[in-house]
mmCIF file of C-alpha atoms in Angstrom:
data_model
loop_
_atom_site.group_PDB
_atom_site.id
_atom_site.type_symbol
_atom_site.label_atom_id
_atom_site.label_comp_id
_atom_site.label_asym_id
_atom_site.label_seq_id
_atom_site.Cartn_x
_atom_site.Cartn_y
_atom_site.Cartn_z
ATOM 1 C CA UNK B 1 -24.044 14.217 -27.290
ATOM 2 C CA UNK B 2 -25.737 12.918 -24.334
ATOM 3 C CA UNK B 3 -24.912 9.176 -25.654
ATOM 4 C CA UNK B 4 -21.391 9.313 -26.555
ATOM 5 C CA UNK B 5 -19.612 6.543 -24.656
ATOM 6 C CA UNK B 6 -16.037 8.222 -25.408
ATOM 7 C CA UNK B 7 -17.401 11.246 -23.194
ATOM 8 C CA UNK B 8 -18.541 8.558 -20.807
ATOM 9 C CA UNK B 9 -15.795 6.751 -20.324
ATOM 10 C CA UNK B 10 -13.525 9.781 -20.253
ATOM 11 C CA UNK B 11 -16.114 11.338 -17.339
ATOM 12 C CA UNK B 12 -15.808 7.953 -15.273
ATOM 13 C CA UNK B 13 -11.430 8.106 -15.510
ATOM 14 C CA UNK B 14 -12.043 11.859 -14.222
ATOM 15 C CA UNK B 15 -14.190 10.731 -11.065
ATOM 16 C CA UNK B 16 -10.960 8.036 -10.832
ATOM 17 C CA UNK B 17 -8.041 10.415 -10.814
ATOM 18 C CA UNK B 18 -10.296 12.307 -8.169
ATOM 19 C CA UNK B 19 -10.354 9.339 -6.193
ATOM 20 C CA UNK B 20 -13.883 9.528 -6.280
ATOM 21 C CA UNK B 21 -14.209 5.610 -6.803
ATOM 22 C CA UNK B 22 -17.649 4.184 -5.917
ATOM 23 C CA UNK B 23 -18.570 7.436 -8.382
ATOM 24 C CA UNK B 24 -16.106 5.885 -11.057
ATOM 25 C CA UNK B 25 -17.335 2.750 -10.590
ATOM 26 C CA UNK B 26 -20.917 3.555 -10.911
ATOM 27 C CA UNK B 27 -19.995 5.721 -14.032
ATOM 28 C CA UNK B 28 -18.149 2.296 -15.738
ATOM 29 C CA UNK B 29 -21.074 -0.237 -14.718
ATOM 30 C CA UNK B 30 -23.365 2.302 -16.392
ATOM 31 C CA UNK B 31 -21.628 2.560 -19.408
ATOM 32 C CA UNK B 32 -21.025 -1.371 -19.375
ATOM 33 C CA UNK B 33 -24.784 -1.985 -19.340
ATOM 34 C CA UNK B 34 -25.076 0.469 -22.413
ATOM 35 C CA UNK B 35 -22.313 -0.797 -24.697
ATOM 36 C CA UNK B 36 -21.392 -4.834 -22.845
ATOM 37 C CA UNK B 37 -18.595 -5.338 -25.379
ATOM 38 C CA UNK B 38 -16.585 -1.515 -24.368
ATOM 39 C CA UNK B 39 -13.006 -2.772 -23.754
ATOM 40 C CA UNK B 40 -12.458 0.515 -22.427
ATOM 41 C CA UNK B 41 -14.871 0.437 -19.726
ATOM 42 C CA UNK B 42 -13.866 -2.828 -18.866
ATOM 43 C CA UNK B 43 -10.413 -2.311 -18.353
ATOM 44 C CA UNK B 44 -11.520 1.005 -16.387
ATOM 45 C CA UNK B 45 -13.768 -1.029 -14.532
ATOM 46 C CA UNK B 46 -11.337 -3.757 -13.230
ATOM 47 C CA UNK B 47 -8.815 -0.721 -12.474
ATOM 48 C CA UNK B 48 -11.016 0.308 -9.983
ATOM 49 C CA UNK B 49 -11.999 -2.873 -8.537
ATOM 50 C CA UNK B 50 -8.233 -3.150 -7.891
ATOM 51 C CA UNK B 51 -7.745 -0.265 -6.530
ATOM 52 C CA UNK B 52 -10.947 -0.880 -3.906
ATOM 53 C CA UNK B 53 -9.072 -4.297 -3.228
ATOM 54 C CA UNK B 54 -11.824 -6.350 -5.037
ATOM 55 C CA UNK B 55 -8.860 -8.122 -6.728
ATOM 56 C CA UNK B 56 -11.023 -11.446 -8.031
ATOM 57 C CA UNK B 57 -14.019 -9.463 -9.273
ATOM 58 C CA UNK B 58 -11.115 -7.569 -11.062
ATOM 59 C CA UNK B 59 -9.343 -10.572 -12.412
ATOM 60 C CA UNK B 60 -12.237 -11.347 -13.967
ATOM 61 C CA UNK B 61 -12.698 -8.647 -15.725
ATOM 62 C CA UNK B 62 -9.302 -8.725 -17.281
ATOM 63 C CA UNK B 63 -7.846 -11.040 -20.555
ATOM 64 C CA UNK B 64 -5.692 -13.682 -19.896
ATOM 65 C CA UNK B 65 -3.862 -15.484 -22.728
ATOM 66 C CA UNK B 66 -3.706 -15.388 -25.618
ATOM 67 C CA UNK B 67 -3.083 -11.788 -25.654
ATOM 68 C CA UNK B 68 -3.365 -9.834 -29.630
ATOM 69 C CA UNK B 69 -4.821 -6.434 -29.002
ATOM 70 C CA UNK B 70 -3.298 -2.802 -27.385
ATOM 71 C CA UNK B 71 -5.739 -2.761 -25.088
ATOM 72 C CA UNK B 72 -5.733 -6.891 -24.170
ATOM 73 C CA UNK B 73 -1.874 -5.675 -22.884
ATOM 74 C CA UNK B 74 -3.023 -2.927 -20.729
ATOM 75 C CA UNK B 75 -5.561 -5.409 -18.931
ATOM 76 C CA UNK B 76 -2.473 -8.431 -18.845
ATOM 77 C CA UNK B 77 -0.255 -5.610 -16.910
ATOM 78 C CA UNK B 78 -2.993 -5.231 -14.466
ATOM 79 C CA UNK B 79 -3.469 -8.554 -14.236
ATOM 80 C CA UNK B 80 0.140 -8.333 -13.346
ATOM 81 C CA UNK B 81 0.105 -6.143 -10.638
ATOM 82 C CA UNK B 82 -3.026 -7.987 -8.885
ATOM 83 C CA UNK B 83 -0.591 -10.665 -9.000
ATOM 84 C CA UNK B 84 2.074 -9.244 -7.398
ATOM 85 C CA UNK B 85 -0.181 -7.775 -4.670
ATOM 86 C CA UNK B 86 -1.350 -11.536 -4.283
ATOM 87 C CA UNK B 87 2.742 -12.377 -3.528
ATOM 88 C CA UNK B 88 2.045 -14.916 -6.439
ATOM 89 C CA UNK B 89 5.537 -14.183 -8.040
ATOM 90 C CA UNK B 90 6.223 -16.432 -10.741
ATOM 91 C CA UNK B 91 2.502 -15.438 -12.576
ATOM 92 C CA UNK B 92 3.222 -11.908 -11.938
ATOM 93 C CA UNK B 93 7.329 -11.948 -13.480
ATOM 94 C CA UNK B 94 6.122 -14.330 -15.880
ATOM 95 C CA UNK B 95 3.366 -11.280 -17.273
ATOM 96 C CA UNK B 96 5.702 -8.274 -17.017
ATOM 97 C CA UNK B 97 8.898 -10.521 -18.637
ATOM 98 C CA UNK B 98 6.323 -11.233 -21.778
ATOM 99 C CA UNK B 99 5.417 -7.663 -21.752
ATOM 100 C CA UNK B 100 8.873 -6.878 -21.773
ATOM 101 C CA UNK B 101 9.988 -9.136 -24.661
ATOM 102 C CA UNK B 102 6.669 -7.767 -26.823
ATOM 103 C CA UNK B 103 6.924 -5.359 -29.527
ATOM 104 C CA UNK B 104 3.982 -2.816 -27.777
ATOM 105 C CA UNK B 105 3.288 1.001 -27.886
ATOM 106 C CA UNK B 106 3.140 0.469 -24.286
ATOM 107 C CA UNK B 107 6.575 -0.687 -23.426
ATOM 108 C CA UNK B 108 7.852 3.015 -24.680
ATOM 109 C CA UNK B 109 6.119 4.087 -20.976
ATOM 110 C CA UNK B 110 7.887 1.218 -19.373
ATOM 111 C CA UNK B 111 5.255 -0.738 -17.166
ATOM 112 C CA UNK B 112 5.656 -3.854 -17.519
ATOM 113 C CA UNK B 113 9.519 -3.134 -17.025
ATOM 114 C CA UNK B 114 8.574 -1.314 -14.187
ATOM 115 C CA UNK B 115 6.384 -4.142 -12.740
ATOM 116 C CA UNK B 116 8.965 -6.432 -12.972
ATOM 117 C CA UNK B 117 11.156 -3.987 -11.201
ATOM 118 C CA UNK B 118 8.943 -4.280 -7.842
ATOM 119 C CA UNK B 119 8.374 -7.466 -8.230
ATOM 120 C CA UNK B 120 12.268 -7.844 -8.010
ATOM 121 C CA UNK B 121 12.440 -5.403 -5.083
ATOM 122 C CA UNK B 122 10.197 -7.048 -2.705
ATOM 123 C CA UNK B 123 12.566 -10.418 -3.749
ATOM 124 C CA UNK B 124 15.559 -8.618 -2.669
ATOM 125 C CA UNK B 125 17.081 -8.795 -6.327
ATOM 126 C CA UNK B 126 17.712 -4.844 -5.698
ATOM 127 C CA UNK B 127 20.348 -4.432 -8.238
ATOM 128 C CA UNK B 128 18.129 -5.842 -10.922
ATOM 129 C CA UNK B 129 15.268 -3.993 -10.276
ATOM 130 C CA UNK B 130 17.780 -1.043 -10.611
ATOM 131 C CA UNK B 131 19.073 -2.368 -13.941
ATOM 132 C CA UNK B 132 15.314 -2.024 -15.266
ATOM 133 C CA UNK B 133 14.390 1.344 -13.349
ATOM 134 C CA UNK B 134 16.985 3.091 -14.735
ATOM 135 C CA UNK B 135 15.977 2.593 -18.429
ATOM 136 C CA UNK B 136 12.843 3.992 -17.973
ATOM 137 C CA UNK B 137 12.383 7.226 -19.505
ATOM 138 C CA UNK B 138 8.453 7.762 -19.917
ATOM 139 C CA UNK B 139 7.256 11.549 -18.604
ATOM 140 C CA UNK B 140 4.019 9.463 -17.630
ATOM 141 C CA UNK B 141 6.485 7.005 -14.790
ATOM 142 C CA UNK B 142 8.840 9.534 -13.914
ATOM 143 C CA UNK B 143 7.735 10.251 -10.108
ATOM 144 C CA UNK B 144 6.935 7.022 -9.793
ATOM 145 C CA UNK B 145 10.384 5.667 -11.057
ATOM 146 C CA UNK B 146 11.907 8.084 -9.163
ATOM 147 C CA UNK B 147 10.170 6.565 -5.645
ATOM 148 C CA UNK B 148 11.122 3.334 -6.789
ATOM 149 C CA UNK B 149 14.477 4.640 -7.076
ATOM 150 C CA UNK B 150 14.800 5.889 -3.963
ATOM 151 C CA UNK B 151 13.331 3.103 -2.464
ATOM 152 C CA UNK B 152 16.472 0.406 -4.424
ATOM 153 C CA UNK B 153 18.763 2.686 -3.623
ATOM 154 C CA UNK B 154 17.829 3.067 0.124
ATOM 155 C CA UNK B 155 18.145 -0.382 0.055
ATOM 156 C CA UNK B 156 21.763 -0.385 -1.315
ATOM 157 C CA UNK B 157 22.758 1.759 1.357
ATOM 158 C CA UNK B 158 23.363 4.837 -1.115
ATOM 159 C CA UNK B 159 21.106 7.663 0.835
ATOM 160 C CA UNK B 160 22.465 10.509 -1.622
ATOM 161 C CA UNK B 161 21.068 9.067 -4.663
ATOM 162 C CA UNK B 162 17.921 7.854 -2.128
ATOM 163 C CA UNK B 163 17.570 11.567 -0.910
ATOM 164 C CA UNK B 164 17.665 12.850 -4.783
ATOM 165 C CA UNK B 165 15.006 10.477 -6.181
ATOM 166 C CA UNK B 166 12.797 11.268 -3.193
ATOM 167 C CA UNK B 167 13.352 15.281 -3.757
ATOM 168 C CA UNK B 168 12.053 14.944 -7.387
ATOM 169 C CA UNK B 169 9.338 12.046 -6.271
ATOM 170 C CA UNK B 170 8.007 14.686 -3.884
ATOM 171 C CA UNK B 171 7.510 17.332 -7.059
ATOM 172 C CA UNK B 172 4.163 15.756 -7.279
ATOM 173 C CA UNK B 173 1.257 16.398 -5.271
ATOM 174 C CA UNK B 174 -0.419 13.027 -5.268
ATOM 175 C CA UNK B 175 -0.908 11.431 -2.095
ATOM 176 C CA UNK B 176 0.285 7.354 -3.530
ATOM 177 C CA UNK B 177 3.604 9.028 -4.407
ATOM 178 C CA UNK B 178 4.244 11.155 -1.065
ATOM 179 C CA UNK B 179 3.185 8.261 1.409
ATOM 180 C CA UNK B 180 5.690 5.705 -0.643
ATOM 181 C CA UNK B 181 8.290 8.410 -0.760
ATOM 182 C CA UNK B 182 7.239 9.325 3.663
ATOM 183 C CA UNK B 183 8.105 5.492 4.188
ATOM 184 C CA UNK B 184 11.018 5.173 2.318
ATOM 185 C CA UNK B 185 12.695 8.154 3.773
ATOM 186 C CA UNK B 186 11.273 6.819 7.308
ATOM 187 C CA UNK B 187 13.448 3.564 6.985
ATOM 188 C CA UNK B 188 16.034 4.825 4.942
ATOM 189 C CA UNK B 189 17.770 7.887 6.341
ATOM 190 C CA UNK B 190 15.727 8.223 9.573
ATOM 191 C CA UNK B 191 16.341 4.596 10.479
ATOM 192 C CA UNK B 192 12.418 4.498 11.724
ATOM 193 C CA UNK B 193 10.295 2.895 9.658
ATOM 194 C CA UNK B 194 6.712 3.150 10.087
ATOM 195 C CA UNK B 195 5.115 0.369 8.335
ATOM 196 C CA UNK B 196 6.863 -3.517 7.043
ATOM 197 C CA UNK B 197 7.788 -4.754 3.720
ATOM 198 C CA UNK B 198 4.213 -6.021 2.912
ATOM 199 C CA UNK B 199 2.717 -2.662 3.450
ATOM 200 C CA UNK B 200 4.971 -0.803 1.336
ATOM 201 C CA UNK B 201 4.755 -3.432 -1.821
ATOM 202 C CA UNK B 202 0.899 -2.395 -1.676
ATOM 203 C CA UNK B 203 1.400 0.697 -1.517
ATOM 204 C CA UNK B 204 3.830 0.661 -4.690
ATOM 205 C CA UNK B 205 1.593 -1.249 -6.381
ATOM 206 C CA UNK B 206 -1.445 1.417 -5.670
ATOM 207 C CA UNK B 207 1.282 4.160 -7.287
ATOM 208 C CA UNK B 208 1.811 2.445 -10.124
ATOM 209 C CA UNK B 209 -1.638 1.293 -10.769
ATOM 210 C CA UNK B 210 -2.291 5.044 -10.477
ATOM 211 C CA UNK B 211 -0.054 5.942 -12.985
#
């Protein structure tokens, strides 16, 4: 079925999770072109553009408010997170609190609790971030949480709990979690940290963007 857009779009998030991104990207502006009103493509789309930095092209590809539909919520998340890369912290906490206080499918996963959560790291509001970590349960989040987790509790000075997160972080082979998890441990229990704050925010936001 040589025109199916489902087997399009679900070819263009393969080249993604391969990290195969101008190939992605190509894949979604094809499939755009075909079928201009796709909400899947275009939310595909921006995630890419985010992830190659391209944050404004991105933002507008993404809804802002009002927001009704499933898929309107996934784009206002990563509208979210492009905010919180920007440092522009009241937009971003503003997003993820609404997301949070919405009756959605997606808060079950916990990302816009999660988003909130970093937002509130880089702040310094560690033990809130904690508060909203910890009641994440989604399969889909759990190495990230658990870098996260290791990260706020690094922070807090409590390097057993830091050293367990960062053992079951490291069960999965995907470079955004290990290089969050390297960094953490780095600064945490080896005292040595490689790169600052800013750098490790982005690099946070790239793992959850990739979850």
């Amino acid at each position: 079925y040589p025109e199916e857009v489902v087997a399009k779009t679900g070819r263009a998030e393969v080249l993604r999770d391969l990290n195969r991104l101008g190939d992605a990207l190509a894949a979604y502006d094809a499939i755009i072109e075909a079928y201009p009103e796709n909400v899947f493509a275009k939310t595909g789309r921006a995630n890419i553009l985010a992830k190659l930095g391209r944050d404004e092209e991105a933002l507008e590809q993404l809804p802002a408010e009002p927001v009704t539909t499933l898929h309107d919520w996934i784009g206002f998340h990563m509208r979210g997170m492009i905010y919180l890369r920007q440092r522009r912290w009241t937009e971003a906490q503003r997003i993820f609190r609404l997301g949070c206080e919405a009756v959605l499918p997606v808060n079950k996963d916990g990302y816009f609790r999660t988003g909130l959560a970093l937002c509130q790291m880089r702040l310094g509001n560690i033990a809130e971030a904690l508060k909203n970590l910890n009641v994440i349960n989604s399969r889909k989040l759990r190495r990230a949480r658990s870098a996260f987790r290791a990260h706020a509790y690094g922070a807090e000075g409590a390097i057993v709990q830091c050293k367990v997160e960062l053992t079951q972080a490291r069960t999965f082979p995907l470079f955004v979690v290990h290089r969050v998890a390297d960094e953490v441990e780095a600064r945490f229990i080896n005292f040595s940290p490689k790169h600052d704050d800013d750098w490790l925010l982005d690099a946070e936001v790239d793992l959850l963007l990739a979850a």
